[in-house]
PDB file of C-alpha atoms in Angstrom:
ATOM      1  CA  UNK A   1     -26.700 -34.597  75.668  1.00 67.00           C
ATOM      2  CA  UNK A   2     -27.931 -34.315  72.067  1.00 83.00           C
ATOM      3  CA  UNK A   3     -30.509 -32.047  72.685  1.00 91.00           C
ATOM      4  CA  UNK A   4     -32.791 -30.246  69.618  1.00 95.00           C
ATOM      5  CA  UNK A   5     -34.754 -27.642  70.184  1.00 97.00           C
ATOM      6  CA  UNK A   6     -37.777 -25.793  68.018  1.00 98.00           C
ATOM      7  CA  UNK A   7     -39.493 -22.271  68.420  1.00 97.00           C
ATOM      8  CA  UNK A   8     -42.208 -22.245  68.570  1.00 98.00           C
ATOM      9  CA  UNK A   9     -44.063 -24.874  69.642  1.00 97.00           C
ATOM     10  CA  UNK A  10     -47.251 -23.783  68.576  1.00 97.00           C
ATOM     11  CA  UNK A  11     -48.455 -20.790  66.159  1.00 97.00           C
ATOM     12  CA  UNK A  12     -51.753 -19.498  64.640  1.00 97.00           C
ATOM     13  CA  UNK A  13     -50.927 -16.977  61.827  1.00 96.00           C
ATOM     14  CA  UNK A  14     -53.769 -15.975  59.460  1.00 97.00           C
ATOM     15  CA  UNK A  15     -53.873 -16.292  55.607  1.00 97.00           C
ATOM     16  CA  UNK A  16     -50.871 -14.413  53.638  1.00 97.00           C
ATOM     17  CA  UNK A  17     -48.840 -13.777  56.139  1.00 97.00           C
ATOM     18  CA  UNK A  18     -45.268 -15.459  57.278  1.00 97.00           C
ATOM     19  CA  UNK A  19     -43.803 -17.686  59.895  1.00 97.00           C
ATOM     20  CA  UNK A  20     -40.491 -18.389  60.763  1.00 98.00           C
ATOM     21  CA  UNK A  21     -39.583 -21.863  62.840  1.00 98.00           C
ATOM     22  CA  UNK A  22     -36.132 -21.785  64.429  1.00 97.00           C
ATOM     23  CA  UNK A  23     -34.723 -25.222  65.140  1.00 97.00           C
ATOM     24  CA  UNK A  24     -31.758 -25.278  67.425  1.00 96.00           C
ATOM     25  CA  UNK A  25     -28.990 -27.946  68.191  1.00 92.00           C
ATOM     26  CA  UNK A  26     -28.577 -27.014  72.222  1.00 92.00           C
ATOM     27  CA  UNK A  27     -25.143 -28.987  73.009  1.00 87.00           C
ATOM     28  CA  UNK A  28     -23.488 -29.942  69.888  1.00 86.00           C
ATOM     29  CA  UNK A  29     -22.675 -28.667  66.676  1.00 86.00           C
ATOM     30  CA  UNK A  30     -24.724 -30.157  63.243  1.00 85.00           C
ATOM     31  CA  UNK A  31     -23.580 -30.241  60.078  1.00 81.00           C
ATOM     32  CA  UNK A  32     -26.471 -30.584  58.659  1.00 87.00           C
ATOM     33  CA  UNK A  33     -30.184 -30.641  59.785  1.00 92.00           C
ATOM     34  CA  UNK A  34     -33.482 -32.279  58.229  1.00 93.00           C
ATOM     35  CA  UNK A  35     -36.974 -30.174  57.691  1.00 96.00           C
ATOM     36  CA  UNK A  36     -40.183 -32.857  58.064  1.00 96.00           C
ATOM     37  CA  UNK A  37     -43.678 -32.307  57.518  1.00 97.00           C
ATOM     38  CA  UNK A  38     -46.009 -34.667  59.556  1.00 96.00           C
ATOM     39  CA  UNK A  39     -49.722 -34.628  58.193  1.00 93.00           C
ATOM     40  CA  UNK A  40     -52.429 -35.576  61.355  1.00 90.00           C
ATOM     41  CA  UNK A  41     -51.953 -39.315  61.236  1.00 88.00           C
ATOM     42  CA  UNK A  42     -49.401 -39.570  58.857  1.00 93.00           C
ATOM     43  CA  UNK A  43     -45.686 -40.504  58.435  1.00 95.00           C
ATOM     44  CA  UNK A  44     -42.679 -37.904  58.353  1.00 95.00           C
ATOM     45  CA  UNK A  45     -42.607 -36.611  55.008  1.00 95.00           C
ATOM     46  CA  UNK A  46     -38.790 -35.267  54.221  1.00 94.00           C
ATOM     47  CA  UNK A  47     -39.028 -31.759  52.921  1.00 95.00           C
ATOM     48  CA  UNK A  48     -35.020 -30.526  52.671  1.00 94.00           C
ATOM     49  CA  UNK A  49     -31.823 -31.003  53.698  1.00 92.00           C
ATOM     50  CA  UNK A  50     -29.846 -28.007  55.150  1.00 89.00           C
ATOM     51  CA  UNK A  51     -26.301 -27.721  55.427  1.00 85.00           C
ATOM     52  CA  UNK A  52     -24.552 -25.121  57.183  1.00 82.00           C
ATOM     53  CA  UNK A  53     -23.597 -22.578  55.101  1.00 82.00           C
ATOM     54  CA  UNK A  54     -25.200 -23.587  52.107  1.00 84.00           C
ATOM     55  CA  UNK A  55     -28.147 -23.952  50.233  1.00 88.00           C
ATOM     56  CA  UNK A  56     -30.551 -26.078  51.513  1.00 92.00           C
ATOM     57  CA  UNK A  57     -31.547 -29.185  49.119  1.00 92.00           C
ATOM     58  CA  UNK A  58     -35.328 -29.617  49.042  1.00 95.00           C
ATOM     59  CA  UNK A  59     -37.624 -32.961  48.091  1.00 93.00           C
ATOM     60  CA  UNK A  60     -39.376 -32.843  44.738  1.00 93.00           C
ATOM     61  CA  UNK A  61     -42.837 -31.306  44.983  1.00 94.00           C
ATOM     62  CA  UNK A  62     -41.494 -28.982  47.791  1.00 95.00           C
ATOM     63  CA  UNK A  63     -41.647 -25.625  46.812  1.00 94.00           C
ATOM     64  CA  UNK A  64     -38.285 -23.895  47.238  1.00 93.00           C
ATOM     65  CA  UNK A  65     -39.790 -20.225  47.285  1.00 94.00           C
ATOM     66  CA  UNK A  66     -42.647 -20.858  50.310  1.00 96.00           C
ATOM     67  CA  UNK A  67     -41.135 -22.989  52.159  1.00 97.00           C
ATOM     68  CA  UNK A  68     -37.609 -20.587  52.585  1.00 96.00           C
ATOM     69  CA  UNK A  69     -34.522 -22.633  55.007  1.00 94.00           C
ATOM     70  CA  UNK A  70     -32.048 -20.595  56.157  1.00 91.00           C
ATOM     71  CA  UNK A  71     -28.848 -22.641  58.193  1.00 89.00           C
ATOM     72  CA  UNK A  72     -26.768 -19.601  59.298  1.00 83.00           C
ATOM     73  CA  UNK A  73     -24.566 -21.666  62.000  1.00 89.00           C
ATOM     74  CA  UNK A  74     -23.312 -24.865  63.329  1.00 88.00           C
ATOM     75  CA  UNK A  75     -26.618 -24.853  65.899  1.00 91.00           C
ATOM     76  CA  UNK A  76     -28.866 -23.020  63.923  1.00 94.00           C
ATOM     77  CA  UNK A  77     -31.498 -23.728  61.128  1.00 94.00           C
ATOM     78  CA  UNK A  78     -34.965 -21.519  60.081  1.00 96.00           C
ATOM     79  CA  UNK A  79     -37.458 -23.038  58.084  1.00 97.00           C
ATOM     80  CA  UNK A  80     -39.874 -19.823  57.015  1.00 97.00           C
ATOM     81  CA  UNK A  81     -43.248 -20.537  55.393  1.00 97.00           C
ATOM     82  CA  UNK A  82     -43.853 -17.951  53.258  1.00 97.00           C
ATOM     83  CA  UNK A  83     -47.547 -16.399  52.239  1.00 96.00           C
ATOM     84  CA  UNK A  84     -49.204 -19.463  54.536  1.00 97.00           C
ATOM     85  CA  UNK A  85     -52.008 -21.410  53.339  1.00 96.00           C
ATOM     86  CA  UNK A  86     -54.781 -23.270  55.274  1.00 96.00           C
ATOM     87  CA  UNK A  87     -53.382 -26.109  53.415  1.00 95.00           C
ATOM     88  CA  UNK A  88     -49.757 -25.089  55.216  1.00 96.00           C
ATOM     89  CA  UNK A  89     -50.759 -26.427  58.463  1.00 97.00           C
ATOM     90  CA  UNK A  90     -49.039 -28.861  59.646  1.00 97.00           C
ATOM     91  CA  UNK A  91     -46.748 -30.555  62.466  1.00 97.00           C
ATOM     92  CA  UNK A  92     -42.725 -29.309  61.129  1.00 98.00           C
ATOM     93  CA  UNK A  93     -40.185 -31.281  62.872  1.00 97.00           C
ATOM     94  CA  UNK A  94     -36.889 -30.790  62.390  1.00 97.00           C
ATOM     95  CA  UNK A  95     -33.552 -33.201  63.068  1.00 94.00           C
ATOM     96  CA  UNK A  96     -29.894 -32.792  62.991  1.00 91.00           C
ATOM     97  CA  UNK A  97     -26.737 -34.784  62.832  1.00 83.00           C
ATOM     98  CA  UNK A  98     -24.724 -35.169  65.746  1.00 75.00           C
ATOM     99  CA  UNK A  99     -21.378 -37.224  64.652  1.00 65.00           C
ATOM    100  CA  UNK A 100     -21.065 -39.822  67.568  1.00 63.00           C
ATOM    101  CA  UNK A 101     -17.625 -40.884  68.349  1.00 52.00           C
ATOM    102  CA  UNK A 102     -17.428 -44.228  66.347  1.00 54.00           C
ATOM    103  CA  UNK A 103     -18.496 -42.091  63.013  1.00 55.00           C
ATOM    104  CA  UNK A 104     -22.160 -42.813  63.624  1.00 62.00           C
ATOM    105  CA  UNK A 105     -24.539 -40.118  62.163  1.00 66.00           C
ATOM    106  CA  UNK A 106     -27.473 -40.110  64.378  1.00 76.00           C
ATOM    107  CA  UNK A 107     -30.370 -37.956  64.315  1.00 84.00           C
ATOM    108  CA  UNK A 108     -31.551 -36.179  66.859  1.00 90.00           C
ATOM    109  CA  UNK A 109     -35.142 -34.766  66.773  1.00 94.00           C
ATOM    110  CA  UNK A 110     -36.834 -31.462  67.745  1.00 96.00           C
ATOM    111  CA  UNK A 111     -40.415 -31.661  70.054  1.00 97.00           C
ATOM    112  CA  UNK A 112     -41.848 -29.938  65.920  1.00 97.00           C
ATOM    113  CA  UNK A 113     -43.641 -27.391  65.651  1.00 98.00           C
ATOM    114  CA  UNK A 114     -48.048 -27.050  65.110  1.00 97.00           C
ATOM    115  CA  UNK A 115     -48.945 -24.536  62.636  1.00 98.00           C
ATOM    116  CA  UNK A 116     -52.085 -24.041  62.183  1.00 97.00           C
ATOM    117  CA  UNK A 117     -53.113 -20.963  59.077  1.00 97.00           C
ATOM    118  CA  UNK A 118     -56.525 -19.501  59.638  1.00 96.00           C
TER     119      UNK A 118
ATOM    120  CA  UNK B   1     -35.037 -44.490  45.638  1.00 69.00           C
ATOM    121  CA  UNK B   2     -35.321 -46.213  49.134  1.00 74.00           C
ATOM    122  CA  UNK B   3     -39.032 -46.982  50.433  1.00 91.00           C
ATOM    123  CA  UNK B   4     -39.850 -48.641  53.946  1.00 96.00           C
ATOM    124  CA  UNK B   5     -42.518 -50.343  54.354  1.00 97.00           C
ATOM    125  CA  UNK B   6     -44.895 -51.031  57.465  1.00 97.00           C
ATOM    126  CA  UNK B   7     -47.752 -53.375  56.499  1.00 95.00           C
ATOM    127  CA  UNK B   8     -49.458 -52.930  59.948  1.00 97.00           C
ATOM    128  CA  UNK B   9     -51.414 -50.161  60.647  1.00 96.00           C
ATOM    129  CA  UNK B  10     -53.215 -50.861  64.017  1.00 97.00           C
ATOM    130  CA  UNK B  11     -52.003 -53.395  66.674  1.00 97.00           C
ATOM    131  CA  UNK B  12     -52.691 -54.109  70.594  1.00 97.00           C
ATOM    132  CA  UNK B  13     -51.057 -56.477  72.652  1.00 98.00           C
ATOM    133  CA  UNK B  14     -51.963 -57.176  76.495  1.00 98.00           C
ATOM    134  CA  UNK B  15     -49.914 -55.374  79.046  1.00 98.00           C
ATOM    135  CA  UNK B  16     -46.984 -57.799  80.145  1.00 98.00           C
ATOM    136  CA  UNK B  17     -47.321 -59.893  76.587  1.00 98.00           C
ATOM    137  CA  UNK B  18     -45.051 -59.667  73.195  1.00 98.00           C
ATOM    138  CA  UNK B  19     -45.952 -57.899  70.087  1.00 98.00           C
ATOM    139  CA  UNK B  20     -43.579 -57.624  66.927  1.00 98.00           C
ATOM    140  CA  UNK B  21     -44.085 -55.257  64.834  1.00 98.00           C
ATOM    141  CA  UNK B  22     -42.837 -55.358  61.473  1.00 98.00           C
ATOM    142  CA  UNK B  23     -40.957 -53.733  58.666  1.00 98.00           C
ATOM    143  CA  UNK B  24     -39.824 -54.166  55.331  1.00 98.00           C
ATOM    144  CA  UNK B  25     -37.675 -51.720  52.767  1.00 97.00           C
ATOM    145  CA  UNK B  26     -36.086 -51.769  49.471  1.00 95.00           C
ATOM    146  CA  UNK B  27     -32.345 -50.301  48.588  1.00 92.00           C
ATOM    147  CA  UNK B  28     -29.729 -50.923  46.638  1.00 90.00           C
ATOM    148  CA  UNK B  29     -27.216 -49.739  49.044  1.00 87.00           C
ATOM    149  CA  UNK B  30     -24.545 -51.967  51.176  1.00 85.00           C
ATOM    150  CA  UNK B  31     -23.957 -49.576  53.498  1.00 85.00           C
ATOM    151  CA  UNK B  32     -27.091 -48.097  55.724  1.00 90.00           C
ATOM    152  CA  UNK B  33     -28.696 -47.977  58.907  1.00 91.00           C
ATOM    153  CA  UNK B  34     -31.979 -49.218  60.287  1.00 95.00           C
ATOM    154  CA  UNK B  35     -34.034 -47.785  63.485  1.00 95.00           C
ATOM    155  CA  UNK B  36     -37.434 -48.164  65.175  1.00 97.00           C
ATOM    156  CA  UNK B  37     -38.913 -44.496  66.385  1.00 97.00           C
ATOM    157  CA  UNK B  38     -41.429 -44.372  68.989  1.00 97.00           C
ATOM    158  CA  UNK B  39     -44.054 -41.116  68.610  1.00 97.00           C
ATOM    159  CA  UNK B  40     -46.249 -40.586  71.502  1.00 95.00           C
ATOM    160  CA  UNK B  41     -48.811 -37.995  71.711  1.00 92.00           C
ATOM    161  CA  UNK B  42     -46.517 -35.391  72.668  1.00 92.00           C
ATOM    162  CA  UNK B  43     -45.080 -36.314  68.984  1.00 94.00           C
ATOM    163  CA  UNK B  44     -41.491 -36.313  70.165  1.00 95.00           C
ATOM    164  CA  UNK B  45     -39.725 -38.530  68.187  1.00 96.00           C
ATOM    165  CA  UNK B  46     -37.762 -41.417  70.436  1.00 95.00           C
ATOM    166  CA  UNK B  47     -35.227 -43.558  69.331  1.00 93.00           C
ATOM    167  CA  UNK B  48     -35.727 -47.283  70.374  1.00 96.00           C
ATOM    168  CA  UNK B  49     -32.793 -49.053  68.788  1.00 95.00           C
ATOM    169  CA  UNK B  50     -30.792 -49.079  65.788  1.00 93.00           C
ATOM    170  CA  UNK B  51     -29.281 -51.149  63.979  1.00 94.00           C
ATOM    171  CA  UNK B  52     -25.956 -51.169  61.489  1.00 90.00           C
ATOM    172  CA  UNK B  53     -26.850 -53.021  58.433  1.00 91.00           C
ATOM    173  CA  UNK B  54     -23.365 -54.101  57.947  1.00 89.00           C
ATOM    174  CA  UNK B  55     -23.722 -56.149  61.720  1.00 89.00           C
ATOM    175  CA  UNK B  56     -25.629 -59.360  61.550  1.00 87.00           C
ATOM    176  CA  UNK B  57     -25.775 -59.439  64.963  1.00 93.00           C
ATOM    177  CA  UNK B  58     -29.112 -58.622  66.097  1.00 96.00           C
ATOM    178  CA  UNK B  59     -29.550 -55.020  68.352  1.00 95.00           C
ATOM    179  CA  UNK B  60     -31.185 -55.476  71.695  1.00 96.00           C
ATOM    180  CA  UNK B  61     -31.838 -52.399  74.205  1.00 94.00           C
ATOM    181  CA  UNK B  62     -33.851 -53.595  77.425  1.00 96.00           C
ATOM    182  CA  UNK B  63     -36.880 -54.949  76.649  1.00 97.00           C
ATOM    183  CA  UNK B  64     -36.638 -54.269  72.898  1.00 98.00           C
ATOM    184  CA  UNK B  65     -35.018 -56.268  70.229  1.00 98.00           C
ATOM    185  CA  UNK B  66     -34.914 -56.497  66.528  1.00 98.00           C
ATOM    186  CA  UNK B  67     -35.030 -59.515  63.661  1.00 97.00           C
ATOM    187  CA  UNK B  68     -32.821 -58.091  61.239  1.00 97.00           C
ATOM    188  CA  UNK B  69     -32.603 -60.121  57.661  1.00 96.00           C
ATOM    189  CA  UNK B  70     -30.388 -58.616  55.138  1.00 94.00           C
ATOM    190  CA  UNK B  71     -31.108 -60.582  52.488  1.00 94.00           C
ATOM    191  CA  UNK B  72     -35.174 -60.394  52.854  1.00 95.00           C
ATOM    192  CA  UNK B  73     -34.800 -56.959  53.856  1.00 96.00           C
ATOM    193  CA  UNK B  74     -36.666 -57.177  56.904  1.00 97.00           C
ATOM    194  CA  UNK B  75     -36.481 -55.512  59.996  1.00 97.00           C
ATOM    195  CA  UNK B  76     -38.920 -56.607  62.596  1.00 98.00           C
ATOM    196  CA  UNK B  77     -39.299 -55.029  66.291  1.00 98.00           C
ATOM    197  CA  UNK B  78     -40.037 -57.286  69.196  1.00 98.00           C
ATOM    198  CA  UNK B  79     -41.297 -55.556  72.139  1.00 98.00           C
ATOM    199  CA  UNK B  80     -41.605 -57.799  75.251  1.00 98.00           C
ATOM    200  CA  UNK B  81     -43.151 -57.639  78.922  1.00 98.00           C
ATOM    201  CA  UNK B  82     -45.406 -54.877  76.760  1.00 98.00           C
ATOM    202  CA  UNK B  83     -46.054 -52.156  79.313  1.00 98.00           C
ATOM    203  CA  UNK B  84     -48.901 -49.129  79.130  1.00 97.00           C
ATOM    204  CA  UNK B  85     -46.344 -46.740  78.629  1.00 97.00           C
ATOM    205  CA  UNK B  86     -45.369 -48.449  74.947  1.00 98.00           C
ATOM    206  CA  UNK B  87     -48.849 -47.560  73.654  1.00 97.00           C
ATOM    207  CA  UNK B  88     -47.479 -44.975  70.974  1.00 97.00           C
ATOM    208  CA  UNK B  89     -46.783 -44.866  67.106  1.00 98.00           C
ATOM    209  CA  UNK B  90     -44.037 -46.779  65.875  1.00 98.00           C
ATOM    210  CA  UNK B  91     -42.199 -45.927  62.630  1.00 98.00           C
ATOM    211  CA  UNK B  92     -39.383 -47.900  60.967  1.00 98.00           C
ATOM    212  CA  UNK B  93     -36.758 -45.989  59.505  1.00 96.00           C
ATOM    213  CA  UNK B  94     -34.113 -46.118  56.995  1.00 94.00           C
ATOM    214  CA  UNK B  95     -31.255 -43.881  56.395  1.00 90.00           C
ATOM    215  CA  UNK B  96     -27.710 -44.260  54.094  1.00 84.00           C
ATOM    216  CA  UNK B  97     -24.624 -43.114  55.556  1.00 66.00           C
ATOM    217  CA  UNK B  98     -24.442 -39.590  55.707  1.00 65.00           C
ATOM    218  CA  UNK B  99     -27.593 -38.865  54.582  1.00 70.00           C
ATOM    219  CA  UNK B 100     -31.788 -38.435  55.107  1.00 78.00           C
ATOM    220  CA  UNK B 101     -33.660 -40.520  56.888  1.00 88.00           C
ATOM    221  CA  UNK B 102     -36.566 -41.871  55.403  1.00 92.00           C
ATOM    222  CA  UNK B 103     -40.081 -43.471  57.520  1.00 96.00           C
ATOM    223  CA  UNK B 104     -42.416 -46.086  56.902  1.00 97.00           C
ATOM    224  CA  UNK B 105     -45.619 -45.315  57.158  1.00 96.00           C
ATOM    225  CA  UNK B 106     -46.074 -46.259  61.332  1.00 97.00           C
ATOM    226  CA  UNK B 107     -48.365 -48.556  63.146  1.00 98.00           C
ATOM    227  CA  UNK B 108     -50.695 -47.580  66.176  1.00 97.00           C
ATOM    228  CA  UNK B 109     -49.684 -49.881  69.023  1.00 98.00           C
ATOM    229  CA  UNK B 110     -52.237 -49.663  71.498  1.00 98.00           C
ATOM    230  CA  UNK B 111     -51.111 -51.694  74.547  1.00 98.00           C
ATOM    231  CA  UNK B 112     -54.204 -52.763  76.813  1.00 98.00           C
ATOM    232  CA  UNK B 113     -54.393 -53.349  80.522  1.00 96.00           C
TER     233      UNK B 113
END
Protein backbone atom coordinates (compact mmCIF):
# COMPACT_ATOMS: atom_id res chain seq x y z
CA UNK A 1 0.00 0.00 0.00
CA UNK A 2 1.05 3.67 0.14
CA UNK A 3 1.56 4.08 -3.29
CA UNK A 4 2.42 7.82 -5.06
CA UNK A 5 2.24 8.30 -8.34
CA UNK A 6 3.57 11.30 -10.88
CA UNK A 7 2.63 12.15 -14.61
CA UNK A 8 4.70 12.39 -16.36
CA UNK A 9 7.71 10.88 -15.95
CA UNK A 10 9.56 12.64 -18.39
CA UNK A 11 8.78 15.96 -20.56
CA UNK A 12 10.63 18.22 -23.07
CA UNK A 13 8.62 21.49 -23.51
CA UNK A 14 10.36 24.42 -25.27
CA UNK A 15 10.94 27.99 -23.93
CA UNK A 16 7.59 29.98 -22.81
CA UNK A 17 5.43 27.51 -22.77
CA UNK A 18 3.65 25.46 -19.69
CA UNK A 19 3.73 22.14 -17.98
CA UNK A 20 1.55 20.66 -15.68
CA UNK A 21 2.88 17.58 -13.25
CA UNK A 22 0.05 15.62 -11.64
CA UNK A 23 1.08 13.77 -8.51
CA UNK A 24 -1.35 11.17 -7.33
CA UNK A 25 -1.86 9.31 -3.92
CA UNK A 26 -3.08 5.69 -5.57
CA UNK A 27 -4.54 3.91 -2.26
CA UNK A 28 -4.97 6.37 0.42
CA UNK A 29 -6.15 9.67 0.99
CA UNK A 30 -3.36 12.78 1.85
CA UNK A 31 -3.94 15.60 3.59
CA UNK A 32 -1.38 17.25 2.48
CA UNK A 33 1.43 16.67 -0.14
CA UNK A 34 5.13 18.14 -0.53
CA UNK A 35 6.53 19.73 -4.06
CA UNK A 36 10.67 19.05 -4.23
CA UNK A 37 13.06 20.21 -6.64
CA UNK A 38 16.19 17.92 -7.01
CA UNK A 39 19.13 19.74 -8.93
CA UNK A 40 21.57 16.84 -10.90
CA UNK A 41 23.58 15.82 -7.88
CA UNK A 42 21.96 17.65 -5.38
CA UNK A 43 19.72 17.28 -2.26
CA UNK A 44 15.76 17.68 -2.24
CA UNK A 45 15.15 21.21 -2.10
CA UNK A 46 11.42 21.82 -0.45
CA UNK A 47 9.49 24.08 -2.73
CA UNK A 48 5.64 24.12 -1.05
CA UNK A 49 3.40 22.57 0.97
CA UNK A 50 -0.14 21.78 -0.40
CA UNK A 51 -3.07 21.11 1.51
CA UNK A 52 -6.20 19.94 0.19
CA UNK A 53 -8.38 22.51 -0.41
CA UNK A 54 -6.27 25.28 0.24
CA UNK A 55 -3.62 27.36 -0.76
CA UNK A 56 -0.53 25.87 -1.11
CA UNK A 57 2.39 27.39 1.24
CA UNK A 58 5.59 27.86 -0.78
CA UNK A 59 9.54 28.13 0.49
CA UNK A 60 11.08 31.58 0.35
CA UNK A 61 12.76 32.27 -2.98
CA UNK A 62 10.03 30.08 -4.69
CA UNK A 63 8.11 31.99 -6.90
CA UNK A 64 4.39 31.62 -6.18
CA UNK A 65 3.22 32.83 -9.78
CA UNK A 66 5.59 30.17 -12.03
CA UNK A 67 5.63 27.60 -10.12
CA UNK A 68 1.36 27.40 -9.79
CA UNK A 69 0.08 24.09 -7.14
CA UNK A 70 -3.20 23.24 -7.42
CA UNK A 71 -4.54 20.28 -4.58
CA UNK A 72 -8.15 19.82 -5.82
CA UNK A 73 -8.75 16.36 -3.79
CA UNK A 74 -7.80 14.01 -1.11
CA UNK A 75 -5.46 12.03 -3.97
CA UNK A 76 -4.73 14.74 -6.08
CA UNK A 77 -2.04 17.55 -6.35
CA UNK A 78 -0.68 19.65 -9.77
CA UNK A 79 2.36 21.46 -9.62
CA UNK A 80 2.27 23.72 -13.11
CA UNK A 81 5.45 25.52 -14.19
CA UNK A 82 4.45 28.37 -15.78
CA UNK A 83 6.40 30.29 -18.88
CA UNK A 84 9.43 27.46 -18.41
CA UNK A 85 12.92 28.43 -18.38
CA UNK A 86 16.08 26.44 -19.36
CA UNK A 87 16.94 27.20 -15.88
CA UNK A 88 13.36 25.29 -14.91
CA UNK A 89 14.73 21.97 -15.57
CA UNK A 90 14.85 19.91 -13.11
CA UNK A 91 13.93 16.44 -11.33
CA UNK A 92 10.15 17.51 -9.31
CA UNK A 93 9.30 14.94 -6.85
CA UNK A 94 6.49 15.08 -5.00
CA UNK A 95 5.39 13.29 -1.40
CA UNK A 96 2.31 12.98 0.61
CA UNK A 97 1.15 12.13 4.05
CA UNK A 98 -0.38 8.98 4.69
CA UNK A 99 -1.58 8.97 8.59
CA UNK A 100 -0.41 5.42 9.76
CA UNK A 101 -2.45 3.90 12.42
CA UNK A 102 -0.33 4.82 15.57
CA UNK A 103 -0.59 8.73 14.39
CA UNK A 104 2.64 8.45 12.44
CA UNK A 105 2.88 10.94 9.47
CA UNK A 106 4.96 9.24 6.96
CA UNK A 107 5.84 10.32 3.62
CA UNK A 108 5.43 8.57 0.83
CA UNK A 109 7.31 9.55 -2.40
CA UNK A 110 6.45 9.81 -6.13
CA UNK A 111 9.15 8.05 -8.92
CA UNK A 112 9.49 12.66 -9.78
CA UNK A 113 9.29 13.89 -12.65
CA UNK A 114 12.51 15.11 -15.47
CA UNK A 115 11.81 18.30 -17.08
CA UNK A 116 13.95 19.30 -19.25
CA UNK A 117 13.04 23.27 -21.15
CA UNK A 118 14.70 23.62 -24.50
CA UNK B 1 15.03 26.81 11.16
CA UNK B 2 16.07 23.04 11.15
CA UNK B 3 19.31 22.10 9.00
CA UNK B 4 20.72 18.41 8.61
CA UNK B 5 23.82 17.90 8.05
CA UNK B 6 25.84 15.08 6.11
CA UNK B 7 29.60 15.72 6.32
CA UNK B 8 30.36 12.81 3.88
CA UNK B 9 30.07 13.21 0.45
CA UNK B 10 31.63 10.06 -1.20
CA UNK B 11 32.09 6.65 0.56
CA UNK B 12 32.77 2.83 -0.55
CA UNK B 13 32.84 -0.03 1.54
CA UNK B 14 33.68 -3.75 0.30
CA UNK B 15 30.76 -5.93 -0.51
CA UNK B 16 29.95 -8.07 2.72
CA UNK B 17 31.82 -5.25 5.11
CA UNK B 18 30.19 -2.28 7.40
CA UNK B 19 30.01 1.30 6.52
CA UNK B 20 28.25 4.05 8.77
CA UNK B 21 27.31 6.78 7.39
CA UNK B 22 26.68 9.76 9.28
CA UNK B 23 24.42 12.63 10.14
CA UNK B 24 24.08 15.51 12.18
CA UNK B 25 21.08 18.35 12.54
CA UNK B 26 20.14 21.24 14.58
CA UNK B 27 16.40 21.98 16.12
CA UNK B 28 14.93 23.29 18.79
CA UNK B 29 12.06 21.00 18.76
CA UNK B 30 11.24 17.98 21.37
CA UNK B 31 9.09 16.38 19.30
CA UNK B 32 10.40 15.12 15.60
CA UNK B 33 11.31 12.35 13.54
CA UNK B 34 14.52 11.14 11.97
CA UNK B 35 14.94 8.80 8.68
CA UNK B 36 17.67 7.56 6.32
CA UNK B 37 16.40 7.66 2.38
CA UNK B 38 18.06 5.58 -0.07
CA UNK B 39 18.05 7.23 -3.93
CA UNK B 40 19.18 4.94 -6.57
CA UNK B 41 19.50 5.83 -10.09
CA UNK B 42 16.01 5.35 -10.83
CA UNK B 43 15.78 8.38 -8.14
CA UNK B 44 12.92 6.77 -6.27
CA UNK B 45 13.11 7.77 -2.97
CA UNK B 46 13.25 4.54 -0.36
CA UNK B 47 12.73 4.63 3.10
CA UNK B 48 15.39 2.65 5.15
CA UNK B 49 14.37 3.24 8.74
CA UNK B 50 13.08 5.80 10.92
CA UNK B 51 13.37 6.72 13.91
CA UNK B 52 11.01 8.62 16.75
CA UNK B 53 13.11 11.11 18.47
CA UNK B 54 11.15 10.78 21.56
CA UNK B 55 12.42 6.67 21.66
CA UNK B 56 15.94 6.18 22.84
CA UNK B 57 15.83 2.94 21.76
CA UNK B 58 17.80 2.56 18.74
CA UNK B 59 15.68 1.50 15.18
CA UNK B 60 16.97 -1.57 13.47
CA UNK B 61 15.33 -2.98 10.08
CA UNK B 62 17.39 -6.10 8.70
CA UNK B 63 20.64 -5.33 8.03
CA UNK B 64 20.31 -1.62 8.84
CA UNK B 65 20.54 0.12 12.11
CA UNK B 66 20.89 3.55 13.47
CA UNK B 67 23.12 5.43 16.45
CA UNK B 68 20.70 7.82 17.55
CA UNK B 69 22.10 10.61 20.24
CA UNK B 70 19.64 13.13 21.31
CA UNK B 71 21.64 15.18 23.09
CA UNK B 72 24.63 15.45 20.32
CA UNK B 73 22.09 15.42 17.77
CA UNK B 74 23.43 12.73 15.83
CA UNK B 75 21.99 10.24 13.79
CA UNK B 76 24.36 7.80 12.27
CA UNK B 77 23.36 4.80 9.76
CA UNK B 78 25.13 1.50 10.04
CA UNK B 79 24.78 -0.62 7.10
CA UNK B 80 26.19 -4.17 7.57
CA UNK B 81 26.99 -7.40 5.37
CA UNK B 82 27.15 -4.25 2.64
CA UNK B 83 25.73 -5.80 -0.51
CA UNK B 84 26.03 -4.37 -4.40
CA UNK B 85 22.59 -3.57 -4.38
CA UNK B 86 23.20 -0.70 -1.41
CA UNK B 87 25.43 1.26 -3.82
CA UNK B 88 22.95 4.35 -4.01
CA UNK B 89 22.64 7.96 -2.47
CA UNK B 90 21.83 8.20 1.00
CA UNK B 91 20.13 11.27 2.52
CA UNK B 92 19.34 11.89 6.21
CA UNK B 93 16.22 13.47 6.91
CA UNK B 94 14.46 15.44 9.42
CA UNK B 95 10.89 16.26 9.77
CA UNK B 96 8.58 17.84 12.96
CA UNK B 97 5.36 16.36 13.60
CA UNK B 98 2.98 17.20 11.13
CA UNK B 99 5.04 18.90 8.99
CA UNK B 100 7.96 19.11 5.91
CA UNK B 101 10.58 17.08 5.70
CA UNK B 102 13.79 18.50 5.33
CA UNK B 103 17.35 16.52 3.64
CA UNK B 104 20.85 16.69 4.26
CA UNK B 105 22.81 17.10 1.64
CA UNK B 106 23.43 12.94 0.75
CA UNK B 107 26.51 10.88 0.42
CA UNK B 108 27.45 8.60 -2.66
CA UNK B 109 27.90 5.11 -1.25
CA UNK B 110 29.54 3.17 -3.75
CA UNK B 111 29.71 -0.45 -2.52
CA UNK B 112 32.60 -2.48 -4.37
CA UNK B 113 32.82 -6.14 -5.21
Amino acid sequence: GAVVSQHPSWVICKSGTSVKIECRSLDFQATTMFWYRQFPKQSLMLMATSNEGSKATYEQGVEKDKFLINHASLTLSTLTVTSAHPEDSSFYICSANNVRDRGWYEQYFGPGTRLTVT
Amino acid sequence: AQTVTQSQPEMSVQEAETVTLSCTYDTSESNYYLFWYKQPPSRQMILVIRQEAYKQQNATENRFSVNFQKAAKSFSLKISDSQLGDTAMYFCAFMKHLNDMRFGAGTRLTVKP
